[in-house]
């Protein structure tokens, strides 16, 4: 998995020559048939990615063999990102004389600082470019609301100055995995955003699995939710396929079983009937979305399913569903990586913060999340990577407005 996480950097800093490919085949890291298959079916720009993905599928000792091949063929920067110790040993033995500089101090061909960093959650930063300059993170300034929205299909908000509680869990540093540089920018953006939206914000960082589970239980059982109108929970961390979040001690927390379940109507009665927003900035796999050529076409789909009605048995008591009033927003779709800049933070959180900052005064939550998806569509990494966010709802049948900085009447 270390290779997959670092594929963007490996591709950029590896000269994939015939000699390099031959050595991979000789060491059993790939096959001639696989190489020819990739060449015949895919574009040249995508070929190096497929080569490294193929190498990552092979058995043990892969890293050691690949690092040796990279050094043999002069690709020392790529070798160093996989095994700094092995490259250093090679240098001490007199096999490598070129002076290496720290990753963030490397220069591009025109002399500009290159901040192209491969992060170990599969997230990759964007290099300095005219489309996405590496300016300092923007300042959060929420547009105040000026009007109320009323109706049976709108969540009711009380007149209190505090909308509810917001908890941010940020795992930036890990025991073995490299740190998630730029995550502090996400925390700062979200803290400022939620505070201006009227939430009491609490931030917890670098939690072990046991600490995470205890925190979630305590947060879900906190009676302070009884006086709030809603709740927000954010998790910023490494992630894996299957809805797994990686904790500081590199154990797994399951999004459904270990997180969301604590906040359903059965386990969290204090938030029953109140909107709950969950935001997960984490990868959900190792796949890269390289995008497809836009055709400017749209299509409409219909279903042949026959509508049906379900009636409750006579005399059955009225009940609320166990899972209700939840919106779960993910940085990326299942199986794919998400992208993060060490300077500006993750694409998803930066985009979400910007959309909420500008639109929350008169736009409901789900419409804003749709706008986040549309904004993300416009972004592209220097390697051609794209990202699609997504969200799901569980019994979220009403519209939620945040009414930032607006003094509300006694009851809406």
mmCIF file of C-alpha atoms in Angstrom:
data_model
loop_
_atom_site.group_PDB
_atom_site.id
_atom_site.type_symbol
_atom_site.label_atom_id
_atom_site.label_comp_id
_atom_site.label_asym_id
_atom_site.label_seq_id
_atom_site.Cartn_x
_atom_site.Cartn_y
_atom_site.Cartn_z
ATOM 1 C CA UNK A 1 0.000 0.000 0.000
ATOM 2 C CA UNK A 2 2.973 2.339 0.522
ATOM 3 C CA UNK A 3 3.533 2.321 -3.236
ATOM 4 C CA UNK A 4 -0.094 3.143 -4.008
ATOM 5 C CA UNK A 5 -0.118 6.023 -1.539
ATOM 6 C CA UNK A 6 2.975 7.486 -3.194
ATOM 7 C CA UNK A 7 2.127 6.837 -6.844
ATOM 8 C CA UNK A 8 1.825 10.539 -7.824
ATOM 9 C CA UNK A 9 5.322 11.307 -6.530
ATOM 10 C CA UNK A 10 6.755 8.111 -8.034
ATOM 11 C CA UNK A 11 5.291 8.916 -11.445
ATOM 12 C CA UNK A 12 6.595 12.475 -11.384
ATOM 13 C CA UNK A 13 10.112 11.503 -10.270
ATOM 14 C CA UNK A 14 10.636 8.277 -12.207
ATOM 15 C CA UNK A 15 11.897 8.024 -15.744
ATOM 16 C CA UNK A 16 9.998 4.950 -16.916
ATOM 17 C CA UNK A 17 12.452 3.710 -19.533
ATOM 18 C CA UNK A 18 12.728 0.311 -21.179
ATOM 19 C CA UNK A 19 15.661 -0.447 -18.862
ATOM 20 C CA UNK A 20 13.513 0.354 -15.837
ATOM 21 C CA UNK A 21 10.685 -1.866 -17.130
ATOM 22 C CA UNK A 22 13.094 -4.692 -17.939
ATOM 23 C CA UNK A 23 14.472 -4.632 -14.404
ATOM 24 C CA UNK A 24 10.945 -4.801 -12.985
ATOM 25 C CA UNK A 25 10.283 -7.884 -15.085
ATOM 26 C CA UNK A 26 13.616 -9.482 -14.121
ATOM 27 C CA UNK A 27 12.883 -9.040 -10.421
ATOM 28 C CA UNK A 28 9.396 -10.489 -10.804
ATOM 29 C CA UNK A 29 7.611 -7.239 -9.966
ATOM 30 C CA UNK A 30 5.576 -7.363 -13.143
ATOM 31 C CA UNK A 31 5.362 -9.362 -16.370
ATOM 32 C CA UNK A 32 6.035 -8.637 -20.015
ATOM 33 C CA UNK A 33 2.410 -9.461 -20.789
ATOM 34 C CA UNK A 34 1.131 -6.946 -18.236
ATOM 35 C CA UNK A 35 3.382 -4.203 -19.602
ATOM 36 C CA UNK A 36 2.289 -4.805 -23.185
ATOM 37 C CA UNK A 37 -1.340 -4.947 -22.129
ATOM 38 C CA UNK A 38 -1.129 -1.557 -20.420
ATOM 39 C CA UNK A 39 0.671 -0.043 -23.394
ATOM 40 C CA UNK A 40 -1.946 -1.226 -25.868
ATOM 41 C CA UNK A 41 -5.042 -0.293 -23.886
ATOM 42 C CA UNK A 42 -4.173 2.986 -22.186
ATOM 43 C CA UNK A 43 -2.844 6.417 -23.006
ATOM 44 C CA UNK A 44 0.837 7.173 -22.516
ATOM 45 C CA UNK A 45 0.074 9.602 -19.700
ATOM 46 C CA UNK A 46 -1.649 6.885 -17.683
ATOM 47 C CA UNK A 47 0.882 4.131 -18.375
ATOM 48 C CA UNK A 48 3.305 4.956 -15.492
ATOM 49 C CA UNK A 49 0.437 4.924 -12.990
ATOM 50 C CA UNK A 50 -0.596 1.468 -14.131
ATOM 51 C CA UNK A 51 2.974 0.194 -13.907
ATOM 52 C CA UNK A 52 3.271 1.173 -10.248
ATOM 53 C CA UNK A 53 -0.207 -0.159 -9.472
ATOM 54 C CA UNK A 54 0.862 -3.468 -11.010
ATOM 55 C CA UNK A 55 4.044 -3.536 -8.928
ATOM 56 C CA UNK A 56 2.069 -2.938 -5.737
ATOM 57 C CA UNK A 57 0.090 -6.142 -6.329
ATOM 58 C CA UNK A 58 3.118 -8.397 -6.067
ATOM 59 C CA UNK A 59 4.305 -10.249 -2.947
ATOM 60 C CA UNK A 60 6.675 -9.382 -0.123
ATOM 61 C CA UNK A 61 10.054 -7.684 -0.540
ATOM 62 C CA UNK A 62 8.468 -5.493 -3.214
ATOM 63 C CA UNK A 63 9.567 -2.205 -1.648
ATOM 64 C CA UNK A 64 13.173 -3.342 -1.267
ATOM 65 C CA UNK A 65 13.390 -4.558 -4.851
ATOM 66 C CA UNK A 66 11.690 -1.495 -6.277
ATOM 67 C CA UNK A 67 13.938 0.890 -4.326
ATOM 68 C CA UNK A 68 17.031 -0.928 -5.632
ATOM 69 C CA UNK A 69 15.766 -0.687 -9.209
ATOM 70 C CA UNK A 70 14.932 2.990 -8.812
ATOM 71 C CA UNK A 71 18.460 3.713 -7.562
ATOM 72 C CA UNK A 72 20.052 1.584 -10.281
ATOM 73 C CA UNK A 73 18.234 3.606 -12.931
ATOM 74 C CA UNK A 74 19.027 6.978 -11.335
ATOM 75 C CA UNK A 75 15.571 7.696 -9.888
ATOM 76 C CA UNK A 76 16.825 8.579 -6.422
ATOM 77 C CA UNK A 77 14.069 11.001 -5.432
ATOM 78 C CA UNK A 78 11.474 8.304 -6.041
ATOM 79 C CA UNK A 79 13.561 5.765 -4.130
ATOM 80 C CA UNK A 80 13.943 8.132 -1.213
ATOM 81 C CA UNK A 81 10.208 8.628 -0.711
ATOM 82 C CA UNK A 82 9.814 4.849 -0.314
ATOM 83 C CA UNK A 83 12.915 4.183 1.793
ATOM 84 C CA UNK A 84 15.004 7.152 2.966
ATOM 85 C CA UNK A 85 17.170 4.824 5.069
ATOM 86 C CA UNK A 86 18.066 2.581 2.126
ATOM 87 C CA UNK A 87 19.004 5.554 -0.037
ATOM 88 C CA UNK A 88 21.138 6.954 2.781
ATOM 89 C CA UNK A 89 22.956 3.618 3.127
ATOM 90 C CA UNK A 90 23.563 3.645 -0.616
ATOM 91 C CA UNK A 91 25.014 7.148 -0.376
ATOM 92 C CA UNK A 92 27.307 6.166 2.497
ATOM 93 C CA UNK A 93 28.599 3.280 0.423
ATOM 94 C CA UNK A 94 29.662 5.768 -2.246
ATOM 95 C CA UNK A 95 26.977 4.808 -4.710
ATOM 96 C CA UNK A 96 25.167 8.121 -4.606
ATOM 97 C CA UNK A 97 26.954 11.463 -4.448
ATOM 98 C CA UNK A 98 24.163 13.908 -5.293
ATOM 99 C CA UNK A 99 23.014 16.035 -2.383
ATOM 100 C CA UNK A 100 19.375 15.513 -1.501
ATOM 101 C CA UNK A 101 17.279 18.305 -0.022
ATOM 102 C CA UNK A 102 14.112 18.038 2.089
ATOM 103 C CA UNK A 103 10.917 17.328 0.178
ATOM 104 C CA UNK A 104 9.386 20.772 0.666
ATOM 105 C CA UNK A 105 12.639 22.485 -0.369
ATOM 106 C CA UNK A 106 12.891 20.907 -3.799
ATOM 107 C CA UNK A 107 12.655 23.247 -6.761
ATOM 108 C CA UNK A 108 10.768 22.956 -9.983
ATOM 109 C CA UNK A 109 12.572 23.323 -13.300
ATOM 110 C CA UNK A 110 11.971 27.093 -13.335
ATOM 111 C CA UNK A 111 13.286 27.522 -9.788
ATOM 112 C CA UNK A 112 9.939 27.840 -7.958
ATOM 113 C CA UNK A 113 9.416 25.929 -4.715
ATOM 114 C CA UNK A 114 7.713 22.613 -5.401
ATOM 115 C CA UNK A 115 5.267 21.558 -2.702
ATOM 116 C CA UNK A 116 4.142 18.407 -4.470
ATOM 117 C CA UNK A 117 3.778 16.084 -1.521
ATOM 118 C CA UNK A 118 2.381 12.574 -1.521
ATOM 119 C CA UNK A 119 0.437 11.993 1.665
ATOM 120 C CA UNK A 120 0.063 8.546 3.129
ATOM 121 C CA UNK A 121 -3.712 8.545 3.134
ATOM 122 C CA UNK A 122 -3.557 8.524 -0.659
ATOM 123 C CA UNK A 123 -4.048 12.281 -0.774
ATOM 124 C CA UNK A 124 -1.846 14.395 -2.995
ATOM 125 C CA UNK A 125 -1.202 18.097 -3.080
ATOM 126 C CA UNK A 126 -1.329 20.251 -6.161
ATOM 127 C CA UNK A 127 1.813 21.859 -7.510
ATOM 128 C CA UNK A 128 2.066 25.598 -7.918
ATOM 129 C CA UNK A 129 0.216 26.626 -11.048
ATOM 130 C CA UNK A 130 -1.728 29.525 -12.473
ATOM 131 C CA UNK A 131 -4.972 27.620 -11.933
ATOM 132 C CA UNK A 132 -4.353 26.914 -8.262
ATOM 133 C CA UNK A 133 -1.705 29.173 -6.702
ATOM 134 C CA UNK A 134 -0.230 28.186 -3.370
ATOM 135 C CA UNK A 135 -1.473 31.297 -1.645
ATOM 136 C CA UNK A 136 -2.074 31.280 2.097
ATOM 137 C CA UNK A 137 -5.439 29.777 3.139
ATOM 138 C CA UNK A 138 -8.359 32.139 2.713
ATOM 139 C CA UNK A 139 -10.028 33.819 5.672
ATOM 140 C CA UNK A 140 -13.455 32.567 6.745
ATOM 141 C CA UNK A 141 -16.060 35.318 6.862
ATOM 142 C CA UNK A 142 -19.617 33.997 6.814
ATOM 143 C CA UNK A 143 -22.295 36.072 5.071
ATOM 144 C CA UNK A 144 -24.986 36.927 7.685
ATOM 145 C CA UNK A 145 -28.530 35.727 7.138
ATOM 146 C CA UNK A 146 -31.246 38.339 6.762
ATOM 147 C CA UNK A 147 -34.446 36.308 6.524
ATOM 148 C CA UNK A 148 -36.193 33.270 7.953
ATOM 149 C CA UNK A 149 -37.627 30.306 6.110
ATOM 150 C CA UNK A 150 -40.797 28.739 7.448
ATOM 151 C CA UNK A 151 -42.761 25.634 6.621
ATOM 152 C CA UNK A 152 -43.480 22.085 7.702
ATOM 153 C CA UNK A 153 -40.595 20.884 5.541
ATOM 154 C CA UNK A 154 -38.010 23.050 7.352
ATOM 155 C CA UNK A 155 -36.211 22.122 10.570
ATOM 156 C CA UNK A 156 -37.184 24.369 13.456
ATOM 157 C CA UNK A 157 -34.438 26.421 15.089
ATOM 158 C CA UNK A 158 -34.749 27.973 18.564
ATOM 159 C CA UNK A 159 -33.879 31.548 19.488
ATOM 160 C CA UNK A 160 -30.760 30.671 21.467
ATOM 161 C CA UNK A 161 -27.416 32.047 20.368
ATOM 162 C CA UNK A 162 -25.900 28.540 20.249
ATOM 163 C CA UNK A 163 -27.162 26.307 17.447
ATOM 164 C CA UNK A 164 -25.556 23.195 18.882
ATOM 165 C CA UNK A 165 -22.319 21.306 19.433
ATOM 166 C CA UNK A 166 -19.610 20.671 16.826
ATOM 167 C CA UNK A 167 -16.859 18.133 17.449
ATOM 168 C CA UNK A 168 -13.776 17.955 15.210
ATOM 169 C CA UNK A 169 -11.483 14.919 15.450
ATOM 170 C CA UNK A 170 -8.225 15.556 13.633
ATOM 171 C CA UNK A 171 -5.681 12.761 13.317
ATOM 172 C CA UNK A 172 -2.625 14.368 11.762
ATOM 173 C CA UNK A 173 0.251 12.335 13.215
ATOM 174 C CA UNK A 174 0.610 8.571 13.300
ATOM 175 C CA UNK A 175 3.019 5.977 14.660
ATOM 176 C CA UNK A 176 4.320 4.730 11.303
ATOM 177 C CA UNK A 177 2.335 6.526 8.608
ATOM 178 C CA UNK A 178 3.535 9.963 7.585
ATOM 179 C CA UNK A 179 1.721 12.991 8.953
ATOM 180 C CA UNK A 180 -1.246 14.534 7.133
ATOM 181 C CA UNK A 181 0.344 17.900 6.400
ATOM 182 C CA UNK A 182 -2.178 20.645 5.830
ATOM 183 C CA UNK A 183 -4.775 19.150 8.137
ATOM 184 C CA UNK A 184 -4.327 22.016 10.605
ATOM 185 C CA UNK A 185 -5.566 24.346 7.875
ATOM 186 C CA UNK A 186 -8.750 22.287 7.643
ATOM 187 C CA UNK A 187 -9.200 22.489 11.410
ATOM 188 C CA UNK A 188 -8.740 26.268 11.408
ATOM 189 C CA UNK A 189 -11.215 26.719 8.547
ATOM 190 C CA UNK A 190 -13.858 24.509 10.137
ATOM 191 C CA UNK A 191 -13.421 25.994 13.608
ATOM 192 C CA UNK A 192 -13.940 29.505 12.250
ATOM 193 C CA UNK A 193 -16.826 28.419 10.023
ATOM 194 C CA UNK A 194 -18.761 26.543 12.705
ATOM 195 C CA UNK A 195 -18.192 29.271 15.297
ATOM 196 C CA UNK A 196 -19.661 31.878 12.956
ATOM 197 C CA UNK A 197 -22.569 29.537 12.229
ATOM 198 C CA UNK A 198 -23.373 29.559 15.946
ATOM 199 C CA UNK A 199 -21.846 26.293 17.208
ATOM 200 C CA UNK A 200 -19.773 25.557 20.263
ATOM 201 C CA UNK A 201 -16.723 23.869 18.728
ATOM 202 C CA UNK A 202 -14.466 21.318 20.393
ATOM 203 C CA UNK A 203 -11.308 19.972 18.712
ATOM 204 C CA UNK A 204 -9.563 16.720 19.634
ATOM 205 C CA UNK A 205 -6.349 15.624 17.938
ATOM 206 C CA UNK A 206 -4.298 12.469 17.380
ATOM 207 C CA UNK A 207 -6.596 10.054 19.187
ATOM 208 C CA UNK A 208 -5.984 6.346 19.610
ATOM 209 C CA UNK A 209 -8.808 3.940 18.820
ATOM 210 C CA UNK A 210 -9.833 3.543 22.460
ATOM 211 C CA UNK A 211 -9.739 7.307 22.984
ATOM 212 C CA UNK A 212 -11.848 7.846 19.874
ATOM 213 C CA UNK A 213 -14.508 5.364 20.941
ATOM 214 C CA UNK A 214 -14.702 6.792 24.463
ATOM 215 C CA UNK A 215 -14.957 10.333 23.099
ATOM 216 C CA UNK A 216 -17.770 9.399 20.717
ATOM 217 C CA UNK A 217 -19.752 7.684 23.453
ATOM 218 C CA UNK A 218 -19.346 10.621 25.827
ATOM 219 C CA UNK A 219 -20.224 13.127 23.121
ATOM 220 C CA UNK A 220 -23.357 11.235 22.059
ATOM 221 C CA UNK A 221 -24.532 10.909 25.686
ATOM 222 C CA UNK A 222 -23.825 14.532 26.630
ATOM 223 C CA UNK A 223 -26.993 16.198 27.930
ATOM 224 C CA UNK A 224 -25.892 19.493 26.368
ATOM 225 C CA UNK A 225 -27.509 18.282 23.131
ATOM 226 C CA UNK A 226 -30.930 18.683 24.761
ATOM 227 C CA UNK A 227 -30.651 22.469 24.539
ATOM 228 C CA UNK A 228 -29.200 22.496 21.026
ATOM 229 C CA UNK A 229 -30.973 22.401 17.687
ATOM 230 C CA UNK A 230 -28.485 20.267 15.772
ATOM 231 C CA UNK A 231 -25.073 18.595 15.906
ATOM 232 C CA UNK A 232 -21.966 18.418 13.707
ATOM 233 C CA UNK A 233 -19.238 15.768 13.861
ATOM 234 C CA UNK A 234 -16.131 15.982 11.671
ATOM 235 C CA UNK A 235 -13.384 13.371 11.321
ATOM 236 C CA UNK A 236 -10.149 14.262 9.508
ATOM 237 C CA UNK A 237 -7.829 11.300 9.118
ATOM 238 C CA UNK A 238 -6.428 8.583 6.914
ATOM 239 C CA UNK A 239 -9.041 6.206 5.584
ATOM 240 C CA UNK A 240 -9.377 2.860 3.871
ATOM 241 C CA UNK A 241 -11.908 1.106 1.707
ATOM 242 C CA UNK A 242 -14.923 -0.286 3.484
ATOM 243 C CA UNK A 243 -15.718 2.804 5.542
ATOM 244 C CA UNK A 244 -12.687 2.566 7.838
ATOM 245 C CA UNK A 245 -11.030 5.490 9.599
ATOM 246 C CA UNK A 246 -7.412 5.056 10.749
ATOM 247 C CA UNK A 247 -6.673 6.287 14.275
ATOM 248 C CA UNK A 248 -3.435 7.708 15.706
ATOM 249 C CA UNK A 249 -2.298 4.226 16.793
ATOM 250 C CA UNK A 250 -3.119 2.957 13.269
ATOM 251 C CA UNK A 251 -6.102 0.871 14.232
ATOM 252 C CA UNK A 252 -9.454 1.027 12.491
ATOM 253 C CA UNK A 253 -12.719 2.689 13.441
ATOM 254 C CA UNK A 254 -15.775 1.690 11.411
ATOM 255 C CA UNK A 255 -17.859 4.666 10.292
ATOM 256 C CA UNK A 256 -21.191 2.887 10.651
ATOM 257 C CA UNK A 257 -20.674 0.685 13.680
ATOM 258 C CA UNK A 258 -18.299 2.814 15.734
ATOM 259 C CA UNK A 259 -19.424 6.335 14.844
ATOM 260 C CA UNK A 260 -22.859 6.805 13.271
ATOM 261 C CA UNK A 261 -24.585 4.169 15.408
ATOM 262 C CA UNK A 262 -23.969 6.191 18.581
ATOM 263 C CA UNK A 263 -26.081 9.059 17.234
ATOM 264 C CA UNK A 264 -29.215 7.263 16.058
ATOM 265 C CA UNK A 265 -32.549 7.652 17.850
ATOM 266 C CA UNK A 266 -31.987 4.580 19.968
ATOM 267 C CA UNK A 267 -28.563 5.524 21.334
ATOM 268 C CA UNK A 268 -28.826 9.315 21.346
ATOM 269 C CA UNK A 269 -32.319 10.402 22.440
ATOM 270 C CA UNK A 270 -31.075 13.943 23.153
ATOM 271 C CA UNK A 271 -30.713 14.486 19.399
ATOM 272 C CA UNK A 272 -33.891 12.712 18.375
ATOM 273 C CA UNK A 273 -35.716 14.732 15.744
ATOM 274 C CA UNK A 274 -32.750 17.091 15.358
ATOM 275 C CA UNK A 275 -30.512 17.333 12.278
ATOM 276 C CA UNK A 276 -27.099 15.710 12.550
ATOM 277 C CA UNK A 277 -24.312 16.451 10.062
ATOM 278 C CA UNK A 278 -21.315 14.135 9.749
ATOM 279 C CA UNK A 279 -18.298 15.118 7.653
ATOM 280 C CA UNK A 280 -15.521 12.653 6.827
ATOM 281 C CA UNK A 281 -12.297 13.885 5.219
ATOM 282 C CA UNK A 282 -10.532 10.605 4.492
ATOM 283 C CA UNK A 283 -9.738 8.396 1.567
ATOM 284 C CA UNK A 284 -12.076 5.499 0.868
ATOM 285 C CA UNK A 285 -9.689 3.396 -1.195
ATOM 286 C CA UNK A 286 -6.594 3.541 -3.393
ATOM 287 C CA UNK A 287 -8.135 4.207 -6.806
ATOM 288 C CA UNK A 288 -7.305 7.358 -8.741
ATOM 289 C CA UNK A 289 -9.980 9.263 -10.622
ATOM 290 C CA UNK A 290 -8.158 10.484 -13.723
ATOM 291 C CA UNK A 291 -11.335 11.908 -15.224
ATOM 292 C CA UNK A 292 -12.857 11.457 -18.682
ATOM 293 C CA UNK A 293 -13.092 13.813 -21.606
ATOM 294 C CA UNK A 294 -16.118 16.079 -21.243
ATOM 295 C CA UNK A 295 -18.677 15.583 -24.018
ATOM 296 C CA UNK A 296 -21.163 18.220 -22.944
ATOM 297 C CA UNK A 297 -23.967 15.673 -22.953
ATOM 298 C CA UNK A 298 -26.694 15.113 -20.424
ATOM 299 C CA UNK A 299 -29.041 12.211 -20.105
ATOM 300 C CA UNK A 300 -32.279 11.557 -18.305
ATOM 301 C CA UNK A 301 -32.979 8.226 -16.718
ATOM 302 C CA UNK A 302 -36.306 6.788 -15.715
ATOM 303 C CA UNK A 303 -37.374 3.721 -13.810
ATOM 304 C CA UNK A 304 -39.930 1.118 -14.687
ATOM 305 C CA UNK A 305 -40.534 0.280 -11.049
ATOM 306 C CA UNK A 306 -44.200 0.353 -10.113
ATOM 307 C CA UNK A 307 -45.090 2.717 -7.228
ATOM 308 C CA UNK A 308 -46.438 0.995 -4.155
ATOM 309 C CA UNK A 309 -47.914 1.867 -0.771
ATOM 310 C CA UNK A 310 -47.171 0.191 2.528
ATOM 311 C CA UNK A 311 -49.734 0.316 5.303
ATOM 312 C CA UNK A 312 -49.036 -0.451 8.944
ATOM 313 C CA UNK A 313 -50.828 -3.407 10.495
ATOM 314 C CA UNK A 314 -54.060 -2.416 12.286
ATOM 315 C CA UNK A 315 -53.447 -1.329 15.855
ATOM 316 C CA UNK A 316 -49.664 -1.032 15.525
ATOM 317 C CA UNK A 317 -48.094 1.778 17.628
ATOM 318 C CA UNK A 318 -46.596 4.834 15.964
ATOM 319 C CA UNK A 319 -42.806 4.738 16.004
ATOM 320 C CA UNK A 320 -39.915 6.771 14.680
ATOM 321 C CA UNK A 321 -37.226 5.060 12.607
ATOM 322 C CA UNK A 322 -34.008 4.236 14.436
ATOM 323 C CA UNK A 323 -31.935 6.092 11.835
ATOM 324 C CA UNK A 324 -33.248 9.564 11.157
ATOM 325 C CA UNK A 325 -32.271 13.210 10.566
ATOM 326 C CA UNK A 326 -28.737 12.357 9.412
ATOM 327 C CA UNK A 327 -26.628 13.751 6.578
ATOM 328 C CA UNK A 328 -23.274 12.020 6.058
ATOM 329 C CA UNK A 329 -20.846 13.856 3.786
ATOM 330 C CA UNK A 330 -17.713 12.186 2.404
ATOM 331 C CA UNK A 331 -14.667 13.764 0.772
ATOM 332 C CA UNK A 332 -14.632 11.123 -1.941
ATOM 333 C CA UNK A 333 -16.586 8.197 -3.340
ATOM 334 C CA UNK A 334 -16.006 4.542 -2.352
ATOM 335 C CA UNK A 335 -12.739 3.090 -3.579
ATOM 336 C CA UNK A 336 -11.040 6.396 -4.365
ATOM 337 C CA UNK A 337 -8.453 8.700 -2.813
ATOM 338 C CA UNK A 338 -9.007 12.322 -1.794
ATOM 339 C CA UNK A 339 -6.586 15.177 -2.331
ATOM 340 C CA UNK A 340 -4.889 17.511 0.129
ATOM 341 C CA UNK A 341 -2.440 20.397 -0.090
ATOM 342 C CA UNK A 342 0.062 20.914 2.749
ATOM 343 C CA UNK A 343 -0.437 24.671 2.289
ATOM 344 C CA UNK A 344 -4.197 25.087 1.804
ATOM 345 C CA UNK A 345 -5.550 21.904 3.339
ATOM 346 C CA UNK A 346 -7.774 19.321 1.679
ATOM 347 C CA UNK A 347 -9.719 20.140 -1.466
ATOM 348 C CA UNK A 348 -12.956 18.948 0.110
ATOM 349 C CA UNK A 349 -12.788 20.887 3.371
ATOM 350 C CA UNK A 350 -11.547 24.040 1.653
ATOM 351 C CA UNK A 351 -14.374 23.851 -0.880
ATOM 352 C CA UNK A 352 -16.992 23.022 1.757
ATOM 353 C CA UNK A 353 -15.826 25.923 3.934
ATOM 354 C CA UNK A 354 -15.967 28.345 1.023
ATOM 355 C CA UNK A 355 -19.442 27.243 -0.075
ATOM 356 C CA UNK A 356 -20.900 27.341 3.454
ATOM 357 C CA UNK A 357 -19.255 30.717 4.090
ATOM 358 C CA UNK A 358 -20.871 32.283 1.022
ATOM 359 C CA UNK A 359 -24.171 30.412 0.782
ATOM 360 C CA UNK A 360 -25.369 29.422 4.267
ATOM 361 C CA UNK A 361 -27.254 32.700 4.730
ATOM 362 C CA UNK A 362 -29.981 31.631 2.296
ATOM 363 C CA UNK A 363 -29.227 28.079 1.112
ATOM 364 C CA UNK A 364 -30.177 24.838 2.816
ATOM 365 C CA UNK A 365 -27.662 22.158 3.763
ATOM 366 C CA UNK A 366 -28.275 19.632 0.987
ATOM 367 C CA UNK A 367 -28.199 22.295 -1.715
ATOM 368 C CA UNK A 368 -24.872 23.516 -0.336
ATOM 369 C CA UNK A 369 -23.437 19.992 -0.430
ATOM 370 C CA UNK A 370 -24.522 19.762 -4.062
ATOM 371 C CA UNK A 371 -22.634 22.988 -4.718
ATOM 372 C CA UNK A 372 -19.559 21.499 -3.045
ATOM 373 C CA UNK A 373 -19.713 18.586 -5.495
ATOM 374 C CA UNK A 374 -19.973 20.990 -8.431
ATOM 375 C CA UNK A 375 -17.063 23.116 -7.205
ATOM 376 C CA UNK A 376 -14.852 20.056 -6.710
ATOM 377 C CA UNK A 377 -15.569 19.078 -10.291
ATOM 378 C CA UNK A 378 -13.594 22.125 -11.443
ATOM 379 C CA UNK A 379 -10.390 21.109 -9.644
ATOM 380 C CA UNK A 380 -7.594 18.985 -11.044
ATOM 381 C CA UNK A 381 -4.181 18.034 -9.724
ATOM 382 C CA UNK A 382 -0.974 18.499 -11.658
ATOM 383 C CA UNK A 383 -1.026 14.752 -12.327
ATOM 384 C CA UNK A 384 -4.531 14.972 -13.803
ATOM 385 C CA UNK A 385 -6.308 13.619 -10.740
ATOM 386 C CA UNK A 386 -9.936 14.512 -10.073
ATOM 387 C CA UNK A 387 -12.168 14.144 -7.032
ATOM 388 C CA UNK A 388 -15.885 13.596 -6.495
ATOM 389 C CA UNK A 389 -17.417 14.125 -3.082
ATOM 390 C CA UNK A 390 -20.684 12.519 -2.049
ATOM 391 C CA UNK A 391 -23.241 12.533 0.720
ATOM 392 C CA UNK A 392 -25.992 10.258 1.903
ATOM 393 C CA UNK A 393 -29.096 10.959 3.934
ATOM 394 C CA UNK A 394 -30.849 8.800 6.505
ATOM 395 C CA UNK A 395 -34.335 10.005 7.225
ATOM 396 C CA UNK A 396 -33.410 13.608 6.469
ATOM 397 C CA UNK A 397 -36.780 14.769 5.110
ATOM 398 C CA UNK A 398 -36.648 18.481 5.830
ATOM 399 C CA UNK A 399 -34.553 21.440 4.782
ATOM 400 C CA UNK A 400 -31.934 22.739 7.195
ATOM 401 C CA UNK A 401 -30.943 26.412 7.262
ATOM 402 C CA UNK A 402 -28.218 27.650 9.602
ATOM 403 C CA UNK A 403 -29.286 31.329 9.814
ATOM 404 C CA UNK A 404 -25.756 32.576 10.560
ATOM 405 C CA UNK A 405 -25.512 35.655 12.807
ATOM 406 C CA UNK A 406 -29.288 36.181 12.641
ATOM 407 C CA UNK A 407 -31.232 36.892 15.817
ATOM 408 C CA UNK A 408 -34.188 34.545 15.788
ATOM 409 C CA UNK A 409 -37.626 34.958 17.367
ATOM 410 C CA UNK A 410 -38.577 32.817 20.354
ATOM 411 C CA UNK A 411 -39.571 29.859 18.193
ATOM 412 C CA UNK A 412 -39.624 29.234 14.469
#
